[in-house]
mmCIF file of C-alpha atoms in Angstrom:
data_model
loop_
_atom_site.group_PDB
_atom_site.id
_atom_site.type_symbol
_atom_site.label_atom_id
_atom_site.label_comp_id
_atom_site.label_asym_id
_atom_site.label_seq_id
_atom_site.Cartn_x
_atom_site.Cartn_y
_atom_site.Cartn_z
ATOM 1 C CA MET A 287 -25.818 -20.879 -161.847
ATOM 2 C CA ARG A 288 -26.506 -18.292 -164.882
ATOM 3 C CA PHE A 289 -26.026 -14.861 -162.272
ATOM 4 C CA ALA A 290 -23.272 -14.117 -159.932
ATOM 5 C CA LEU A 291 -22.763 -10.782 -158.339
ATOM 6 C CA LEU A 292 -19.657 -8.496 -159.606
ATOM 7 C CA ASN A 293 -20.221 -5.396 -157.731
ATOM 8 C CA ASP A 294 -23.556 -5.665 -156.528
ATOM 9 C CA GLN A 295 -24.361 -6.551 -160.006
ATOM 10 C CA ARG A 296 -25.957 -9.685 -161.215
ATOM 11 C CA VAL A 297 -23.883 -10.528 -164.440
ATOM 12 C CA GLU A 298 -23.337 -13.862 -166.731
ATOM 13 C CA ALA A 299 -19.785 -16.112 -166.963
ATOM 14 C CA LYS A 300 -17.576 -15.013 -168.577
ATOM 15 C CA PRO A 301 -14.174 -16.622 -169.211
ATOM 16 C CA GLY A 302 -11.791 -15.247 -166.705
ATOM 17 C CA ALA A 303 -14.748 -13.451 -164.801
ATOM 18 C CA LYS A 304 -15.126 -13.537 -160.727
ATOM 19 C CA GLY A 305 -17.863 -13.115 -158.680
ATOM 20 C CA VAL A 306 -19.887 -13.674 -155.629
ATOM 21 C CA CYS A 307 -23.035 -16.027 -155.239
ATOM 22 C CA PRO A 308 -25.746 -14.314 -154.328
ATOM 23 C CA GLY A 309 -27.432 -16.492 -151.957
ATOM 24 C CA CYS A 310 -24.327 -17.046 -149.382
ATOM 25 C CA ASN A 311 -21.714 -15.011 -150.585
ATOM 26 C CA ALA A 312 -18.989 -17.789 -151.688
ATOM 27 C CA GLU A 313 -16.770 -16.833 -154.389
ATOM 28 C CA MET A 314 -18.111 -18.410 -157.272
ATOM 29 C CA LEU A 315 -15.577 -19.521 -160.452
ATOM 30 C CA ALA A 316 -16.664 -19.183 -164.120
ATOM 31 C CA ARG A 317 -17.513 -22.380 -166.183
ATOM 32 C CA CYS A 318 -16.984 -21.840 -169.602
ATOM 33 C CA GLY A 319 -16.550 -24.846 -171.598
ATOM 34 C CA THR A 320 -17.605 -26.180 -174.929
ATOM 35 C CA LYS A 321 -19.935 -29.133 -173.752
ATOM 36 C CA LYS A 322 -22.019 -27.318 -171.013
ATOM 37 C CA VAL A 323 -24.011 -23.706 -170.889
ATOM 38 C CA TRP A 324 -21.473 -21.510 -169.463
ATOM 39 C CA HIS A 325 -22.267 -21.287 -166.078
ATOM 40 C CA TRP A 326 -21.192 -19.934 -162.573
ATOM 41 C CA ALA A 327 -19.781 -22.736 -159.987
ATOM 42 C CA HIS A 328 -19.420 -22.647 -156.079
ATOM 43 C CA LYS A 329 -15.468 -23.329 -155.598
ATOM 44 C CA GLY A 330 -14.015 -25.980 -153.670
ATOM 45 C CA ARG A 331 -17.368 -26.819 -152.848
ATOM 46 C CA ARG A 332 -20.990 -28.386 -153.178
ATOM 47 C CA HIS A 333 -23.920 -26.178 -154.791
ATOM 48 C CA CYS A 334 -25.215 -23.964 -151.422
ATOM 49 C CA ASP A 335 -28.773 -25.154 -152.125
ATOM 50 C CA HIS A 336 -28.819 -28.935 -151.916
ATOM 51 C CA TRP A 337 -32.220 -28.832 -153.942
ATOM 52 C CA TRP A 338 -30.123 -27.982 -156.746
ATOM 53 C CA GLU A 339 -29.491 -29.302 -160.005
ATOM 54 C CA ASN A 340 -26.666 -28.920 -162.787
ATOM 55 C CA GLU A 341 -28.124 -26.165 -165.156
ATOM 56 C CA THR A 342 -28.669 -27.601 -169.272
ATOM 57 C CA GLU A 343 -29.176 -25.701 -172.079
ATOM 58 C CA TRP A 344 -32.617 -26.835 -171.926
ATOM 59 C CA HIS A 345 -32.792 -24.699 -168.413
ATOM 60 C CA ARG A 346 -31.535 -22.217 -170.224
ATOM 61 C CA ASP A 347 -34.158 -21.790 -172.866
ATOM 62 C CA TRP A 348 -37.021 -21.527 -170.355
ATOM 63 C CA LYS A 349 -35.351 -19.428 -168.296
ATOM 64 C CA ASN A 350 -34.815 -17.006 -171.299
ATOM 65 C CA ARG A 351 -38.362 -16.395 -171.938
ATOM 66 C CA PHE A 352 -38.805 -14.383 -168.726
ATOM 67 C CA ALA A 353 -37.036 -11.320 -167.405
ATOM 68 C CA THR A 354 -33.863 -12.048 -165.980
ATOM 69 C CA ASP A 355 -34.461 -10.904 -162.281
ATOM 70 C CA TRP A 356 -37.291 -13.236 -162.092
ATOM 71 C CA GLN A 357 -34.467 -15.725 -162.510
ATOM 72 C CA GLU A 358 -32.520 -17.230 -160.024
ATOM 73 C CA VAL A 359 -34.207 -16.004 -156.735
ATOM 74 C CA PRO A 360 -32.961 -16.987 -153.311
ATOM 75 C CA ALA A 361 -35.250 -17.179 -150.040
ATOM 76 C CA ARG A 362 -34.252 -19.217 -146.682
ATOM 77 C CA ASP A 363 -36.826 -21.349 -144.806
ATOM 78 C CA GLY A 364 -37.677 -21.668 -141.587
ATOM 79 C CA THR A 365 -34.741 -23.530 -140.590
ATOM 80 C CA GLY A 366 -32.090 -20.668 -142.614
ATOM 81 C CA ASP A 367 -31.600 -23.471 -145.583
ATOM 82 C CA LEU A 368 -30.883 -21.706 -148.824
ATOM 83 C CA HIS A 369 -33.128 -22.646 -151.477
ATOM 84 C CA ILE A 370 -32.980 -20.761 -155.219
ATOM 85 C CA ALA A 371 -35.758 -21.083 -157.167
ATOM 86 C CA ASP A 372 -35.576 -21.070 -161.233
ATOM 87 C CA ILE A 373 -38.052 -18.437 -161.239
ATOM 88 C CA LYS A 374 -40.105 -16.251 -159.006
ATOM 89 C CA THR A 375 -42.803 -13.763 -159.948
ATOM 90 C CA PRO A 376 -42.851 -10.056 -158.134
ATOM 91 C CA TYR A 377 -45.885 -11.698 -157.611
ATOM 92 C CA GLY A 378 -44.794 -14.597 -155.438
ATOM 93 C CA LEU A 379 -45.438 -17.716 -158.199
ATOM 94 C CA VAL A 380 -42.408 -19.776 -158.637
ATOM 95 C CA ILE A 381 -41.670 -22.207 -161.956
ATOM 96 C CA GLU A 382 -39.226 -24.815 -161.367
ATOM 97 C CA PHE A 383 -37.918 -26.853 -164.275
ATOM 98 C CA GLN A 384 -36.958 -30.271 -163.749
ATOM 99 C CA HIS A 385 -34.964 -32.022 -165.560
ATOM 100 C CA SER A 386 -33.208 -35.050 -163.778
ATOM 101 C CA ALA A 387 -34.565 -37.629 -160.940
ATOM 102 C CA ILE A 388 -35.910 -36.563 -158.470
ATOM 103 C CA LYS A 389 -37.296 -38.193 -155.099
ATOM 104 C CA PRO A 390 -41.327 -37.699 -154.316
ATOM 105 C CA ASP A 391 -40.075 -36.238 -150.518
ATOM 106 C CA GLU A 392 -37.916 -33.910 -152.161
ATOM 107 C CA VAL A 393 -40.644 -32.836 -154.692
ATOM 108 C CA GLU A 394 -43.268 -32.249 -151.710
ATOM 109 C CA LYS A 395 -40.632 -30.890 -149.595
ATOM 110 C CA ARG A 396 -39.553 -27.792 -152.008
ATOM 111 C CA THR A 397 -43.623 -27.580 -153.864
ATOM 112 C CA ASN A 398 -44.582 -26.599 -150.004
ATOM 113 C CA PHE A 399 -41.785 -24.615 -149.045
ATOM 114 C CA TYR A 400 -42.587 -22.359 -152.691
ATOM 115 C CA GLY A 401 -46.639 -22.724 -152.322
ATOM 116 C CA GLN A 402 -47.658 -21.081 -155.139
ATOM 117 C CA VAL A 403 -45.656 -23.411 -157.626
ATOM 118 C CA ILE A 404 -45.952 -24.799 -161.327
ATOM 119 C CA TRP A 405 -43.215 -27.387 -162.382
ATOM 120 C CA ILE A 406 -42.434 -27.797 -166.159
ATOM 121 C CA ILE A 407 -40.822 -31.293 -166.566
ATOM 122 C CA ASP A 408 -38.536 -32.310 -169.042
ATOM 123 C CA GLY A 409 -40.722 -35.059 -170.921
ATOM 124 C CA THR A 410 -37.146 -36.039 -173.331
ATOM 125 C CA ARG A 411 -35.139 -37.147 -171.028
ATOM 126 C CA ARG A 412 -36.116 -41.262 -170.692
ATOM 127 C CA PRO A 413 -37.473 -41.987 -174.350
ATOM 128 C CA THR A 414 -40.350 -44.291 -173.167
ATOM 129 C CA ASP A 415 -42.260 -41.435 -171.256
ATOM 130 C CA LEU A 416 -43.245 -39.906 -174.873
ATOM 131 C CA ILE A 417 -44.140 -43.368 -175.429
ATOM 132 C CA GLN A 418 -46.318 -43.955 -172.867
ATOM 133 C CA TYR A 419 -48.210 -40.601 -173.211
ATOM 134 C CA GLU A 420 -48.790 -40.976 -176.936
ATOM 135 C CA ARG A 421 -50.199 -44.615 -175.780
ATOM 136 C CA MET A 422 -52.325 -43.262 -173.157
ATOM 137 C CA LEU A 423 -53.854 -40.292 -175.476
ATOM 138 C CA SER A 424 -54.992 -43.219 -178.110
ATOM 139 C CA GLU A 425 -56.558 -44.961 -175.653
ATOM 140 C CA ASN A 426 -58.561 -41.797 -174.644
ATOM 141 C CA TYR A 427 -61.225 -39.987 -176.334
ATOM 142 C CA PRO A 428 -61.251 -36.556 -175.652
ATOM 143 C CA GLU A 429 -63.453 -33.458 -175.463
ATOM 144 C CA ARG A 430 -63.677 -30.728 -177.723
ATOM 145 C CA PHE A 431 -63.894 -27.536 -176.003
ATOM 146 C CA ASP A 432 -62.727 -24.453 -177.662
ATOM 147 C CA GLY A 433 -61.001 -26.101 -180.184
ATOM 148 C CA VAL A 434 -58.449 -27.716 -177.615
ATOM 149 C CA ASP A 435 -58.854 -31.244 -177.529
ATOM 150 C CA ILE A 436 -58.855 -32.111 -172.723
ATOM 151 C CA TYR A 437 -58.399 -35.791 -172.018
ATOM 152 C CA THR A 438 -59.555 -37.240 -168.618
ATOM 153 C CA VAL A 439 -56.568 -39.011 -167.310
ATOM 154 C CA TYR A 440 -55.362 -41.391 -164.051
ATOM 155 C CA CYS A 441 -52.391 -40.945 -162.156
ATOM 156 C CA ASP A 442 -51.550 -44.678 -162.102
ATOM 157 C CA GLU A 443 -51.641 -44.569 -166.679
ATOM 158 C CA THR A 444 -48.027 -43.637 -167.290
ATOM 159 C CA ARG A 445 -44.459 -43.177 -165.309
ATOM 160 C CA LEU A 446 -44.919 -39.697 -165.573
ATOM 161 C CA LEU A 447 -48.296 -39.174 -163.909
ATOM 162 C CA LYS A 448 -47.509 -41.538 -161.469
ATOM 163 C CA GLU A 449 -44.507 -39.424 -160.545
ATOM 164 C CA TRP A 450 -46.420 -36.014 -160.901
ATOM 165 C CA GLY A 451 -50.186 -36.816 -161.011
ATOM 166 C CA SER A 452 -50.818 -36.678 -157.539
ATOM 167 C CA LEU A 453 -48.803 -33.559 -156.558
ATOM 168 C CA GLY A 454 -52.148 -31.289 -156.968
ATOM 169 C CA LYS A 455 -50.084 -28.769 -158.549
ATOM 170 C CA ILE A 456 -50.435 -27.268 -162.176
ATOM 171 C CA VAL A 457 -47.911 -29.823 -163.890
ATOM 172 C CA GLY A 458 -46.165 -29.063 -167.531
ATOM 173 C CA PHE A 459 -44.605 -31.770 -169.417
ATOM 174 C CA ASP A 460 -42.378 -30.595 -172.241
ATOM 175 C CA PHE A 461 -41.600 -33.343 -174.762
ATOM 176 C CA GLY A 462 -40.197 -30.665 -177.259
ATOM 177 C CA GLY A 463 -42.109 -28.774 -179.612
ATOM 178 C CA ASP A 464 -43.713 -25.787 -179.112
ATOM 179 C CA ASN A 465 -46.709 -26.855 -176.785
ATOM 180 C CA LEU A 466 -46.259 -27.872 -173.278
ATOM 181 C CA CYS A 467 -48.332 -30.592 -172.090
ATOM 182 C CA LEU A 468 -50.442 -28.846 -168.891
ATOM 183 C CA LEU A 469 -52.002 -31.379 -165.889
ATOM 184 C CA THR A 470 -54.372 -29.539 -164.168
ATOM 185 C CA ALA A 471 -54.384 -29.859 -160.151
ATOM 186 C CA ALA A 472 -57.708 -31.173 -160.142
ATOM 187 C CA GLN A 473 -58.777 -33.380 -157.097
ATOM 188 C CA GLY A 474 -59.764 -37.019 -156.766
ATOM 189 C CA ARG A 475 -57.749 -39.454 -159.057
ATOM 190 C CA SER A 476 -58.729 -38.204 -162.101
ATOM 191 C CA ARG A 477 -55.931 -34.981 -163.503
ATOM 192 C CA TYR A 478 -57.071 -33.366 -167.186
ATOM 193 C CA LEU A 479 -54.534 -32.931 -169.690
ATOM 194 C CA PHE A 480 -54.453 -30.391 -172.771
ATOM 195 C CA ASP A 481 -51.719 -29.365 -175.080
ATOM 196 C CA PHE A 482 -50.876 -25.016 -174.215
ATOM 197 C CA PRO A 483 -48.283 -23.229 -176.758
ATOM 198 C CA LYS A 484 -45.272 -23.078 -174.702
ATOM 199 C CA VAL A 485 -44.825 -19.332 -176.055
ATOM 200 C CA GLU A 486 -48.717 -18.436 -174.786
ATOM 201 C CA PHE A 487 -47.865 -19.829 -171.630
ATOM 202 C CA ALA A 488 -44.702 -17.369 -171.275
ATOM 203 C CA LYS A 489 -47.109 -14.830 -171.628
ATOM 204 C CA LEU A 490 -49.433 -15.242 -169.590
ATOM 205 C CA ILE A 491 -47.075 -15.777 -166.363
ATOM 206 C CA ARG A 492 -45.612 -12.318 -168.016
ATOM 207 C CA GLU A 493 -48.488 -10.324 -167.606
ATOM 208 C CA SER A 494 -49.660 -12.258 -164.618
ATOM 209 C CA SER A 495 -52.944 -13.581 -166.264
ATOM 210 C CA PRO A 496 -54.519 -16.260 -165.455
ATOM 211 C CA LEU A 497 -53.552 -19.872 -166.970
ATOM 212 C CA PRO A 498 -56.743 -21.429 -169.024
ATOM 213 C CA VAL A 499 -58.548 -23.741 -166.280
ATOM 214 C CA VAL A 500 -60.273 -26.802 -167.006
ATOM 215 C CA GLN A 501 -63.313 -27.735 -163.737
ATOM 216 C CA PHE A 502 -65.356 -30.787 -164.743
ATOM 217 C CA ALA A 503 -68.723 -31.499 -163.380
ATOM 218 C CA LYS A 504 -69.560 -34.835 -161.612
ATOM 219 C CA PRO A 505 -68.437 -37.284 -164.098
ATOM 220 C CA VAL A 506 -70.662 -39.554 -166.202
ATOM 221 C CA GLN A 507 -68.634 -41.895 -167.693
ATOM 222 C CA ARG A 508 -64.679 -41.851 -168.566
ATOM 223 C CA GLY A 509 -63.874 -38.838 -170.925
ATOM 224 C CA PHE A 510 -67.173 -37.498 -170.908
ATOM 225 C CA HIS A 511 -67.794 -34.896 -168.884
ATOM 226 C CA ARG A 512 -70.138 -31.450 -168.693
ATOM 227 C CA ARG A 513 -67.065 -28.902 -168.901
ATOM 228 C CA ARG A 514 -67.014 -25.287 -167.789
ATOM 229 C CA ARG A 515 -63.460 -23.289 -168.820
ATOM 230 C CA PHE A 516 -62.783 -19.819 -167.013
#
């Protein structure tokens, strides 16, 4: 975790620092080595949120785009289990940054719990994901709208789409660089995919402004649709 509580204040890990977990009040140890980002760890036991994954520099870079008060926000479900959102805005939107492998049933549980959630996936974890993604785009015919190439894709075209395409939420694939590859939450088998600047994405979230929505009318044939954006 990035933050622990010290005298009721959120503090970051530093060598020799002490703190308690904001979620469960357990004692925390500051881990300040040279191989991983400095972080807090529970003393002598596993993390109090069983959904939590070890934080990487990738997680930290994304979190730094948002206010610290929005980071690592704890909440409990109906059974009393604690869950800590990576980012939770004052208007209730949760953003989860996922680097490691995750089981589909856990994705579904977390999505149902948070409700209003956007998933950002580290597309660099498996080298073949970018290869499959680029091949898929090369075999599609995008529509050009407002200067953006918008692709119609299907949930069985790549491994990432098989894992995330049927979720029914906006998903962003981060392959590095300045853009996110945003996958819309359209209904049916098809999804709409387009690049969107990370800086603009974070800005709209911070301002509580809507993300661009791509909605297509009844398709005529693959890759060629009437469209509107609002």
